[in-house]
Structures are given as C-alpha cells and as structure tokens.
mmCIF file of C-alpha atoms in Angstrom:
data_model
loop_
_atom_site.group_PDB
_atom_site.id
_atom_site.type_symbol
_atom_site.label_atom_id
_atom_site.label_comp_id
_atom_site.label_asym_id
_atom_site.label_seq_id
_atom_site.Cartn_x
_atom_site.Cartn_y
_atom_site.Cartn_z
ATOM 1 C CA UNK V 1 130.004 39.607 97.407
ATOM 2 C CA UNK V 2 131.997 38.001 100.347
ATOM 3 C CA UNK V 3 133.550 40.696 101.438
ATOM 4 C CA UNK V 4 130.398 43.110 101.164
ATOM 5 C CA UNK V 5 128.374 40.088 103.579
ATOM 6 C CA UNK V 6 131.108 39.884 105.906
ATOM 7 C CA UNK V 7 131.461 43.812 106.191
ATOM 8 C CA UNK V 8 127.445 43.965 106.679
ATOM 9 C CA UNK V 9 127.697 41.394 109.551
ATOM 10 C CA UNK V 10 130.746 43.552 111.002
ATOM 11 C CA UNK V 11 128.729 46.458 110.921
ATOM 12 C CA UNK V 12 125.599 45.237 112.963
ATOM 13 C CA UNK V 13 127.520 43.662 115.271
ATOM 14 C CA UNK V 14 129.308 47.400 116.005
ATOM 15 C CA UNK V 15 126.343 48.822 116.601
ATOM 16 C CA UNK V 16 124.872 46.100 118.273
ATOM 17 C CA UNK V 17 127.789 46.348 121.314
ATOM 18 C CA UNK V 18 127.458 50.486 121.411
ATOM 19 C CA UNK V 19 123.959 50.324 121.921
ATOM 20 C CA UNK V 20 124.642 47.628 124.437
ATOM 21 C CA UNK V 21 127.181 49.335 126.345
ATOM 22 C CA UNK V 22 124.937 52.651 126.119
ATOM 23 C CA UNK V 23 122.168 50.018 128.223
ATOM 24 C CA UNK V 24 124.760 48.694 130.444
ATOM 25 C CA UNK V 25 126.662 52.046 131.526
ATOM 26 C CA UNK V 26 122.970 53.882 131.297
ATOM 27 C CA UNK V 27 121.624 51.640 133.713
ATOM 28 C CA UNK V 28 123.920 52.824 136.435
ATOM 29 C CA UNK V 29 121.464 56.548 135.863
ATOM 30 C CA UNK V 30 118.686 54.604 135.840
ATOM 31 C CA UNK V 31 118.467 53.266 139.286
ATOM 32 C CA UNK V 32 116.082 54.446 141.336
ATOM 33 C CA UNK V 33 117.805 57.885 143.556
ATOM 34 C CA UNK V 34 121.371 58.628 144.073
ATOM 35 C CA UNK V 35 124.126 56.012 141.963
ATOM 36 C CA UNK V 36 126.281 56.759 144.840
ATOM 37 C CA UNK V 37 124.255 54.964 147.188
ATOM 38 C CA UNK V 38 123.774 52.348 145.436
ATOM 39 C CA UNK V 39 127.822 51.818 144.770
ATOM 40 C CA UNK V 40 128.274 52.629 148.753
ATOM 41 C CA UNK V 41 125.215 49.956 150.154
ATOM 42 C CA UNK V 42 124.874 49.474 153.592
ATOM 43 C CA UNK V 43 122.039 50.753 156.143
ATOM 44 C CA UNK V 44 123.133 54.454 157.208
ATOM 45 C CA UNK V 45 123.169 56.618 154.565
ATOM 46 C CA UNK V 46 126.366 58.237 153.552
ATOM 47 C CA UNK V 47 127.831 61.441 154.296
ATOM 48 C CA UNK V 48 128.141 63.973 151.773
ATOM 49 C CA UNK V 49 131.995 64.011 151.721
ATOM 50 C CA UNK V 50 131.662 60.378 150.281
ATOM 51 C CA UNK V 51 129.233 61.111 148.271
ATOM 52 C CA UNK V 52 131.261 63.349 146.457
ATOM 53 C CA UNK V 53 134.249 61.656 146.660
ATOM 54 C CA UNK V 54 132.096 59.120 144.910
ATOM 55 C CA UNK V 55 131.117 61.091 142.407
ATOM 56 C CA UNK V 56 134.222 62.110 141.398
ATOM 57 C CA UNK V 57 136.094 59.277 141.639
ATOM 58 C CA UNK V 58 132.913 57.647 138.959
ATOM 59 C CA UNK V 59 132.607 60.674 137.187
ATOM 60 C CA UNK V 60 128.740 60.884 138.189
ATOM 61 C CA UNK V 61 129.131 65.091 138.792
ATOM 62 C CA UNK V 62 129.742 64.856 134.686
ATOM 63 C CA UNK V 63 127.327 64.744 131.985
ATOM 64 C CA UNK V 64 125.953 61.294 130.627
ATOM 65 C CA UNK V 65 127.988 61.254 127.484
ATOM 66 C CA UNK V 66 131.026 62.509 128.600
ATOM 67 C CA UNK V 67 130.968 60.299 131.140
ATOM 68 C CA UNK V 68 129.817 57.151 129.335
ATOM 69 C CA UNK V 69 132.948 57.724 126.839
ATOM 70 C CA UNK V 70 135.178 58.207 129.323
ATOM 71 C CA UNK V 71 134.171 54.836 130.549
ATOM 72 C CA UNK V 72 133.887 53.410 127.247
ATOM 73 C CA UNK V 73 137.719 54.460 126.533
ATOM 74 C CA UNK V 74 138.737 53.397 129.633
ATOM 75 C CA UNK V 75 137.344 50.047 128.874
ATOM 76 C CA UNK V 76 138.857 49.579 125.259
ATOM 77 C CA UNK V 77 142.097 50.461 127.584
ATOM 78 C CA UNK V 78 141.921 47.489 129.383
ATOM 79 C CA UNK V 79 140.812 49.388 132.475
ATOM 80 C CA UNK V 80 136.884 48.316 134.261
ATOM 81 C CA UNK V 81 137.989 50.020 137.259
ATOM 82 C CA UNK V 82 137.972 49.606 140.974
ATOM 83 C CA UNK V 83 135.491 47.305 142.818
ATOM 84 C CA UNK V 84 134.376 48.436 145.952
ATOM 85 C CA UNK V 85 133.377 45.447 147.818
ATOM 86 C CA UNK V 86 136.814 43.355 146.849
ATOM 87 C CA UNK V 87 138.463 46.053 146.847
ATOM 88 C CA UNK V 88 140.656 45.177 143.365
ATOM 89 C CA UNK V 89 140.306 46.108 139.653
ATOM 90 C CA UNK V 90 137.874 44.945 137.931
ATOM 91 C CA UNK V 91 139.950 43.606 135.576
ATOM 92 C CA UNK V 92 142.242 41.386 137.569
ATOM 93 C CA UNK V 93 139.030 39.965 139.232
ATOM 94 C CA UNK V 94 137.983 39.350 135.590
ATOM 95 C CA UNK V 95 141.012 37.497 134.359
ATOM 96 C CA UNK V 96 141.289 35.807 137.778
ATOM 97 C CA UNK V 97 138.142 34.093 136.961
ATOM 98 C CA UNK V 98 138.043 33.467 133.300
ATOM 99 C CA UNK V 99 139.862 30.714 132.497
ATOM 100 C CA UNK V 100 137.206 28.385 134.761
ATOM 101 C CA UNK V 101 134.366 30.019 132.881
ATOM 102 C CA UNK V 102 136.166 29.358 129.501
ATOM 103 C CA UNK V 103 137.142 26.015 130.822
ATOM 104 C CA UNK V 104 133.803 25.066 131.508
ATOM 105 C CA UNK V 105 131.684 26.792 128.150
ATOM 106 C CA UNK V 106 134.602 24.532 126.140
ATOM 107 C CA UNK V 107 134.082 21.433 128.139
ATOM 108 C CA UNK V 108 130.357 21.973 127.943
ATOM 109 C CA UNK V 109 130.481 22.799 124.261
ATOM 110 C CA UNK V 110 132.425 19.710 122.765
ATOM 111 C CA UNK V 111 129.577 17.461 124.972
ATOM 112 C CA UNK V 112 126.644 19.485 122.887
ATOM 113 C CA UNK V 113 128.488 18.936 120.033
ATOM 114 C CA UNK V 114 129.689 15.372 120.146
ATOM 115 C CA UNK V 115 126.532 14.217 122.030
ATOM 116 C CA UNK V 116 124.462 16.227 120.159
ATOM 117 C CA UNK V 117 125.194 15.558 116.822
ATOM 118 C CA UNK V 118 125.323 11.618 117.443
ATOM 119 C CA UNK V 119 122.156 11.466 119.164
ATOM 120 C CA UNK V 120 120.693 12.993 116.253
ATOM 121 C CA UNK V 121 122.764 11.158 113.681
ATOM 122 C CA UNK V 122 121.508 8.305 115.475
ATOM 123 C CA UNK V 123 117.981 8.735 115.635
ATOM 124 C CA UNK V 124 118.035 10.117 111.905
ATOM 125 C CA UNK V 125 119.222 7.203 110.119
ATOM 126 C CA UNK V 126 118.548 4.100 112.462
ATOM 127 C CA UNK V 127 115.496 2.016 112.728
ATOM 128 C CA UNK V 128 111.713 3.196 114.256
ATOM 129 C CA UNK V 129 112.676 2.844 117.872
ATOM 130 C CA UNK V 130 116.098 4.563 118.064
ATOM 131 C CA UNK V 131 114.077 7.454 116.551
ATOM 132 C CA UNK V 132 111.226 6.915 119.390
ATOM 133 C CA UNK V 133 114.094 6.550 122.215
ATOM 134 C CA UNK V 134 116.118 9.778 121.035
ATOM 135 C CA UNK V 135 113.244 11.591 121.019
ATOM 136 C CA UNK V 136 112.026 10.137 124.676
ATOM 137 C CA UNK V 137 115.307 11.007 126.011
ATOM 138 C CA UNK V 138 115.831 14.307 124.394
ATOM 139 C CA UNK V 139 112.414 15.504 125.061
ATOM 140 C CA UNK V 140 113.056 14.559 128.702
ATOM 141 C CA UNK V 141 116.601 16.581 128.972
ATOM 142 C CA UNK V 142 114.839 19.402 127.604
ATOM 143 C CA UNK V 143 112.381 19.681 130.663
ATOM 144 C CA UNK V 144 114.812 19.451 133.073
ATOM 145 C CA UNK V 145 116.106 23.120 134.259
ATOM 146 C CA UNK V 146 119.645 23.957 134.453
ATOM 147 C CA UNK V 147 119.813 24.346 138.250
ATOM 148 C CA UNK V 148 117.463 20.918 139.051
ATOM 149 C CA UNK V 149 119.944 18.591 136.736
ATOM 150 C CA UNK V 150 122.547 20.515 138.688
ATOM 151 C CA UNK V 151 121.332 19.094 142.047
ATOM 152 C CA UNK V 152 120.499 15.672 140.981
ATOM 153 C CA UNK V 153 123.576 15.318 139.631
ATOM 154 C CA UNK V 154 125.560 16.872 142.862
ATOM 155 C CA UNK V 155 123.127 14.415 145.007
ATOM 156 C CA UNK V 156 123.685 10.954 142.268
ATOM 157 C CA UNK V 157 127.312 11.574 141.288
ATOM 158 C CA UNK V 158 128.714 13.411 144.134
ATOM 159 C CA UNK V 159 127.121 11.961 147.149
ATOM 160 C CA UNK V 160 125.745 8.391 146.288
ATOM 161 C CA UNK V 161 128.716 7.131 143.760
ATOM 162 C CA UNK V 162 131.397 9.735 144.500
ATOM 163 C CA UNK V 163 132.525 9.610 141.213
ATOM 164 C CA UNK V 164 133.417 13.178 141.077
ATOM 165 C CA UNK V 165 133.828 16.418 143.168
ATOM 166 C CA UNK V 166 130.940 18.586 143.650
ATOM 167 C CA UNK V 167 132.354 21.557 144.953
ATOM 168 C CA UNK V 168 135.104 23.831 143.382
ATOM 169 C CA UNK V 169 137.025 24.149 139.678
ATOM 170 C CA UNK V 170 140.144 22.462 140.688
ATOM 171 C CA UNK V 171 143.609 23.127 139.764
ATOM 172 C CA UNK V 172 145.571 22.197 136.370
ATOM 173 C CA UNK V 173 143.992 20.602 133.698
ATOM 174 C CA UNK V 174 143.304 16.706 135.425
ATOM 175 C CA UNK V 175 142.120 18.725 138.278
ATOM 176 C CA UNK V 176 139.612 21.213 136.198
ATOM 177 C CA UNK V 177 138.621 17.851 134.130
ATOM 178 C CA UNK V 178 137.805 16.088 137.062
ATOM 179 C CA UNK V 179 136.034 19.058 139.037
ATOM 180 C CA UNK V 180 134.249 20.917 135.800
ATOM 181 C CA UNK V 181 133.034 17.467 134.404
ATOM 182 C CA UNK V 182 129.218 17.464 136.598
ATOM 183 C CA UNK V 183 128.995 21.147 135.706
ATOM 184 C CA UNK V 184 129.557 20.621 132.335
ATOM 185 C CA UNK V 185 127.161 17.946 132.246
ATOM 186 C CA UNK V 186 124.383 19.996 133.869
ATOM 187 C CA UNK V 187 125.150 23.161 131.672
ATOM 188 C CA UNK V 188 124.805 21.190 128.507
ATOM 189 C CA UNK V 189 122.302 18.741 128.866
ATOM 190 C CA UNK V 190 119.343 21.026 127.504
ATOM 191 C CA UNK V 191 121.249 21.865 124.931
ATOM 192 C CA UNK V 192 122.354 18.722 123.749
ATOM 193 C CA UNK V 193 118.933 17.684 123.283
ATOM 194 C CA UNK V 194 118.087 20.768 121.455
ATOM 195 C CA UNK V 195 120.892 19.717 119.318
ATOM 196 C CA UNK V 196 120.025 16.317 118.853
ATOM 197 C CA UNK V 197 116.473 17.079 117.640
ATOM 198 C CA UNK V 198 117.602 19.512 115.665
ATOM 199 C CA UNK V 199 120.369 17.396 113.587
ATOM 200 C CA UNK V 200 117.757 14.526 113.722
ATOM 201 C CA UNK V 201 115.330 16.119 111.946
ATOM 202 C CA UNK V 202 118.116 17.802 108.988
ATOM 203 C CA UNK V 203 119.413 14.159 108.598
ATOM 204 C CA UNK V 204 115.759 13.013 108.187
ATOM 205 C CA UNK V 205 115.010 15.785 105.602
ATOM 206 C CA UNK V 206 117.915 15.101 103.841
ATOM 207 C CA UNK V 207 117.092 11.094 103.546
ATOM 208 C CA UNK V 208 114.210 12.329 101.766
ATOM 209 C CA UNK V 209 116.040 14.315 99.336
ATOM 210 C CA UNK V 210 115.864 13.399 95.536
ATOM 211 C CA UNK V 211 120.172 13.986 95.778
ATOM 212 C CA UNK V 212 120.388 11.170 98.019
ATOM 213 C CA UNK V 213 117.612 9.150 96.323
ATOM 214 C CA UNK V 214 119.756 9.622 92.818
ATOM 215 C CA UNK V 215 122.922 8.712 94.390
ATOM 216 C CA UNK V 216 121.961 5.832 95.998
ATOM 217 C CA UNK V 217 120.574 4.813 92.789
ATOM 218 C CA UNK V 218 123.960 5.151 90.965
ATOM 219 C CA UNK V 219 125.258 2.433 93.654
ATOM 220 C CA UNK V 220 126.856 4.691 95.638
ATOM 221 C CA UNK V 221 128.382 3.108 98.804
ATOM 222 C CA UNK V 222 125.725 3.930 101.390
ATOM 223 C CA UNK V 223 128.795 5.440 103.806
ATOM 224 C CA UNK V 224 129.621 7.756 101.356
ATOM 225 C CA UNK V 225 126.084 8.581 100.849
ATOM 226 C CA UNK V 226 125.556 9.512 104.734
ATOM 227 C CA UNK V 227 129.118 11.176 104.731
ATOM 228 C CA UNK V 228 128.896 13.485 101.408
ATOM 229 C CA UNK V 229 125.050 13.844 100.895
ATOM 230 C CA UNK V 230 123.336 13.518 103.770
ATOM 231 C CA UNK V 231 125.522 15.008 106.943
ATOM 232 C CA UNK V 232 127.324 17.473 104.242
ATOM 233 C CA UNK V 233 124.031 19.041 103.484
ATOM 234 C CA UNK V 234 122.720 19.338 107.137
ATOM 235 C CA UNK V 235 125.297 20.690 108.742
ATOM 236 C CA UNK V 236 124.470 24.050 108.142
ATOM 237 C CA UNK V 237 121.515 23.790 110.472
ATOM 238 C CA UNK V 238 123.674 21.751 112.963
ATOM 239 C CA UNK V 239 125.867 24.286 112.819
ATOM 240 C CA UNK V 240 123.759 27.355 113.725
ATOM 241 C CA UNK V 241 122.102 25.613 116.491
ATOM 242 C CA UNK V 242 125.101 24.872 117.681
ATOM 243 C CA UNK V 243 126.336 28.247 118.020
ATOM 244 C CA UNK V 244 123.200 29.042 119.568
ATOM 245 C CA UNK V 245 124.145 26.412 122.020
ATOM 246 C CA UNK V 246 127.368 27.980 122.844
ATOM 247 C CA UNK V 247 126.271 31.487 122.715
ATOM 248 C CA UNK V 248 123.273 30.473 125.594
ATOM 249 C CA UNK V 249 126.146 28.282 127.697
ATOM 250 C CA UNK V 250 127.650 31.914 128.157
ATOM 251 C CA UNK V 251 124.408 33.555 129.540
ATOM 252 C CA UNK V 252 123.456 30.301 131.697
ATOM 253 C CA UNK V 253 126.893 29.393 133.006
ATOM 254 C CA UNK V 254 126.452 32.106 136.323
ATOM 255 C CA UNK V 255 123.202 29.089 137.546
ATOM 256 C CA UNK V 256 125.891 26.274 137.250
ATOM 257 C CA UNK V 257 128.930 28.289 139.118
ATOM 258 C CA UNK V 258 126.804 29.192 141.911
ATOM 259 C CA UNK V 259 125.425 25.862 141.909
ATOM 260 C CA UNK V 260 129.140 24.258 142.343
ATOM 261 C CA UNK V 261 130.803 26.585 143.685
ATOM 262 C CA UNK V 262 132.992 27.483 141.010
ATOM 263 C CA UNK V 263 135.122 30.739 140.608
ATOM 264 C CA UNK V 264 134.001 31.980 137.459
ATOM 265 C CA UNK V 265 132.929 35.346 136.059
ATOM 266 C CA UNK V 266 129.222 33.754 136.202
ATOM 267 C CA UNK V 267 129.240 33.304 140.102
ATOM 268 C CA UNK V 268 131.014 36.971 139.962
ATOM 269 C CA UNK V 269 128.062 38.486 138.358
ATOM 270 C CA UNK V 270 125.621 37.299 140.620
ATOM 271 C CA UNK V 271 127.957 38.531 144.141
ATOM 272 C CA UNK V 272 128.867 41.493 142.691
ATOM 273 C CA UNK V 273 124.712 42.240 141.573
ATOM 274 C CA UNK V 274 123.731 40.485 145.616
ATOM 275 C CA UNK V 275 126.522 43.632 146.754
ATOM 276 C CA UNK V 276 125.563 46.330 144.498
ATOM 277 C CA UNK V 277 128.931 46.616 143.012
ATOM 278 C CA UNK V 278 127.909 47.835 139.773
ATOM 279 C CA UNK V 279 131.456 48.359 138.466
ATOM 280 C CA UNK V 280 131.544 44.818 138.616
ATOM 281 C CA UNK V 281 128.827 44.168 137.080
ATOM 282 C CA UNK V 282 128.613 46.527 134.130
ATOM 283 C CA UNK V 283 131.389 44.943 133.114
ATOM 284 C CA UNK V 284 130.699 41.215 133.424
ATOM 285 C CA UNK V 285 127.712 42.344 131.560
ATOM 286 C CA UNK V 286 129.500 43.913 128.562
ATOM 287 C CA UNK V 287 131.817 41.162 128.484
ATOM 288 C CA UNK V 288 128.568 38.359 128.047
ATOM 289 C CA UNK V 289 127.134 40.814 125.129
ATOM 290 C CA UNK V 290 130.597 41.121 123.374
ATOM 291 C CA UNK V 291 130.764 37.442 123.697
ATOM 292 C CA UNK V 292 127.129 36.312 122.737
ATOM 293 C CA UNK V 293 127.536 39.045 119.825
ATOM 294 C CA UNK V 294 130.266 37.894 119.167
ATOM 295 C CA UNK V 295 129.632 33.811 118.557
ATOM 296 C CA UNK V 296 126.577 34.902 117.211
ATOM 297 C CA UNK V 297 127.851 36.369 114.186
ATOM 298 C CA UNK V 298 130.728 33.338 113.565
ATOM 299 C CA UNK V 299 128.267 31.411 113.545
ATOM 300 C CA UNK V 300 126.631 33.573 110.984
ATOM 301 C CA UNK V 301 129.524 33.574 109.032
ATOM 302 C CA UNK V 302 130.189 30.096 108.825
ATOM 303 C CA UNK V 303 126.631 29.039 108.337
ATOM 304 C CA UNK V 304 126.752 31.440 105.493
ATOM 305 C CA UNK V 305 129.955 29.518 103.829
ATOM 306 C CA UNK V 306 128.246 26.235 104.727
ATOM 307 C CA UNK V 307 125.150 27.273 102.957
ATOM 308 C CA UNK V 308 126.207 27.199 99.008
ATOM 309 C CA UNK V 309 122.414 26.671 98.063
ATOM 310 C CA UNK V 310 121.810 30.334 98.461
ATOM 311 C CA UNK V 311 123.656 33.271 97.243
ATOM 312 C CA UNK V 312 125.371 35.683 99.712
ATOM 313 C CA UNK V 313 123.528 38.537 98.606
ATOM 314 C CA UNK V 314 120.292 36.915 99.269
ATOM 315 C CA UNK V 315 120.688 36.158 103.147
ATOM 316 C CA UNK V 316 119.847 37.636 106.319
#
C-alpha cells in the first residue's frame, strides 16, 4: 500500500515536469515573430547570416520535438546552454547564484517554521487575548506585500537603526547571516502568519477533541497532553502548510533579490526576462517547477505518514 502511494505520487510528479518543460521550451515558438529576434534584442534588426547562425546554433531550423528533446537531453546532461547577454553557460551562472537563493529559502523557512508554529501554539492554547493579539498581528502580516515589508524594513532596519546591511548577500556564513537576515524577514513574514493561523486553529480543534478531553480526565500531566495529543495530532496540517510555505518562498524569492540586491537565481530570472535571454530563463523556470514539484510532493509524502487516521489507499 506504501509503496503503490509513493509510486502514484512519483508518477504525477513525472508528468507534471514533462508537461512543464513542454510549456517552458514551447514558449520560446510561441512568441510573437521570429525566436531569433527575440534571443538577438536590440533596435536594428538582424542580418540574415545571424539569423541563421542563430538558428542553428538553437536548433530553431529543426522540428519542435526534435528540437525540444534535444534540449531536454541536453538539460538532464547538465548542459542549459550559452547565454547571450553574459555571455557564459547557463549553468555556471546557475550554480554561481544558487547557494544565496538556497541560503535565503532556508533562512526564510526555519523563521516560518519556528515563528509560525509558536505564534500559533501560542494563540491556540493561551488565554482570550493572546488569541485576539495573534490573530491582530497575523492578520496584519498577511496584508502586507512582499516588496512593501521589503522597503520598510530596508528604510527601519537599514537606514534608521543600522542594524543590518541592506544591500548585497555577503560572504561566508556570518556574512550571509548578517546580510540575508532583512530579506529573510520580508520573504517570510506572510507566510508566517499563514502558518500561525493555520496551526492556531489545528491546536484549537484538537483542544476540543474527545482524545484530549479523555486523557485529561485520566490525570494526564497537561504537558504531555499538549505534547502527545494535541500538537501530535495537528501537525499534519502544520506540516502541509508549511510546505506550501516553502514551495511559495521559491516562486516569491526573485521580489526580495531584486529588492536587496542579492545575487540569486530570483534576481537572474527577472535580468535575463528585462534582456530577452530566454536561454536563461527557460531554465531558471524549469528549475522553480522541478523545485515547487518537487517540495510539493515531500510534503505529500510526509503528510501522508503523519496522517495515520486515514488509510493510504484512501487519499488524494
């Protein structure tokens, strides 16, 4: 039964990146006129020696699906290839840039996640008005878009206190720490409300449960009641939001490079789109599906394994 849920989740997410990369590399033919131009820019238009030294070199004189699996293979290989406007494989400007952008989604993440969860623990299990001021200050992160928290906090933190950097990622870990810590901040403060409200309201379903009503009533030790019947049995739904937290971190984290300046594959997404280098970009794009597909369906998993109330046969 394990094995046949695990192997259905492996399947969709297959298909889910083919058709994905299908959409990425077939946007390329659905631009508006000539790919070529598009990958040369600029005001004159080209001659037609470069066009068709574009053409070949991209493999645009060949048919769609020989072309797309040529690309496809090339890209299993390791190999994006070249970038037009920096003038380097994609792939080295890739891994150039990664580790900031995986710096950042982890910094970001264990803030949803620690914040998150005791916010909600919090407002959960204490008294009337911790519920009231969770929900006052969670309500109010929520409103607040990615790239306006990212200002105020460049303008409070940066220029009023100078408590940290606002420009940059920084070099070695103190350095990253020190540098990623407002962009962090602004990436995950949406999400760590969403998080917190969630958890709140899966503790406060689980206070009402008639499990936790019988074992307090056996004299249970209340902190064993919270630990093993009440935060046991909602982490399932703290989980999955969770992963939906760090699955969106990974499609919003481009607002918060540009925003600080940071070197990530984000902030290379949105130059490489402002340039038209679409080699670029198709593959910063496959690399956020594969990724969001990918955290997706952990999470999936270990929701599943979480869940023991319902058997593996009978989920989604």
């Amino acid at each position: 039964m394990i094995l046949r849920f695990v192997a259905r989740r492996a399947t969709t997410l297959a298909v889910t990146l083919l058709v994905a990369s299908v959409v990425i590399y077939g946007a390329l033919f659905l631009a508006p006129g000539d790919p070529a131009t598009l990958l040369v820019g600029g005001g004159k238009p080209p001659s037609p020696a470069l066009l068709a030294e574009i053409h070949h070199q991209y493999h645009l004189d060949e048919p769609f699906v020989q072309s797309y699996w040529r690309w496809l293979a090339a890209i299993a290989h390791g190999d994006a290839g070249q970038s037009l406007s920096y003038k380097d494989s994609v792939t080295h400007l890739l891994a150039d840039r990664a580790l900031n952008t995986l710096f950042l989604i982890a910094y970001a993440t264990v803030l949803i996640v620690s914040c998150g969860v005791t916010l909600g623990t919090l407002g959960g299990l204490r008294g009337r008005w911790v519920e009231h001021l969770t929900t006052v200050v969670t309500t109010t992160l929520m409103a607040v878009p990615v790239f306006v928290s990212s200002v105020l906090l460049i303008w409070w933190m940066s220029v009023r206190v100078g408590w940290f950097p606002a420009y940059g990622s920084g070099t070695g870990f103190t350095g990253r720490l020190a540098h990623l810590t407002l962009p962090a901040v602004a990436l995950a403060a949406s999400w760590i409300a969403y998080v917190a409200q969630v958890t709140r309201s899966a503790v406060r379903a689980e206070l009402a449960s008639e499990h936790v009503q019988t074992a307090r009533g056996r004299g249970i030790p209340e902190r064993l009641v919270i630990r093993k019947h009440i935060l046991r049995n909602a982490s399932g739904p703290v989980v999955s939001v969770s992963g939906v937290a760090v699955a969106g971190l990974i499609a919003s984290c481009a607002i918060v490079e540009q925003a600080f300046g940071i070197n990530g594959v984000g902030a290379l997404l949105v130059q490489s789109a402002a340039k038209q280098d679409l080699a670029v970009v198709q593959a910063v794009a496959l690399v956020t599906v594969v990724a969001f597909a990918v955290v997706n369906t952990a999470v999936d998993l270990v929701t599943a394994a979480l869940d023991h109330r319902i058997p593996l046969g009978e989920r989604a």
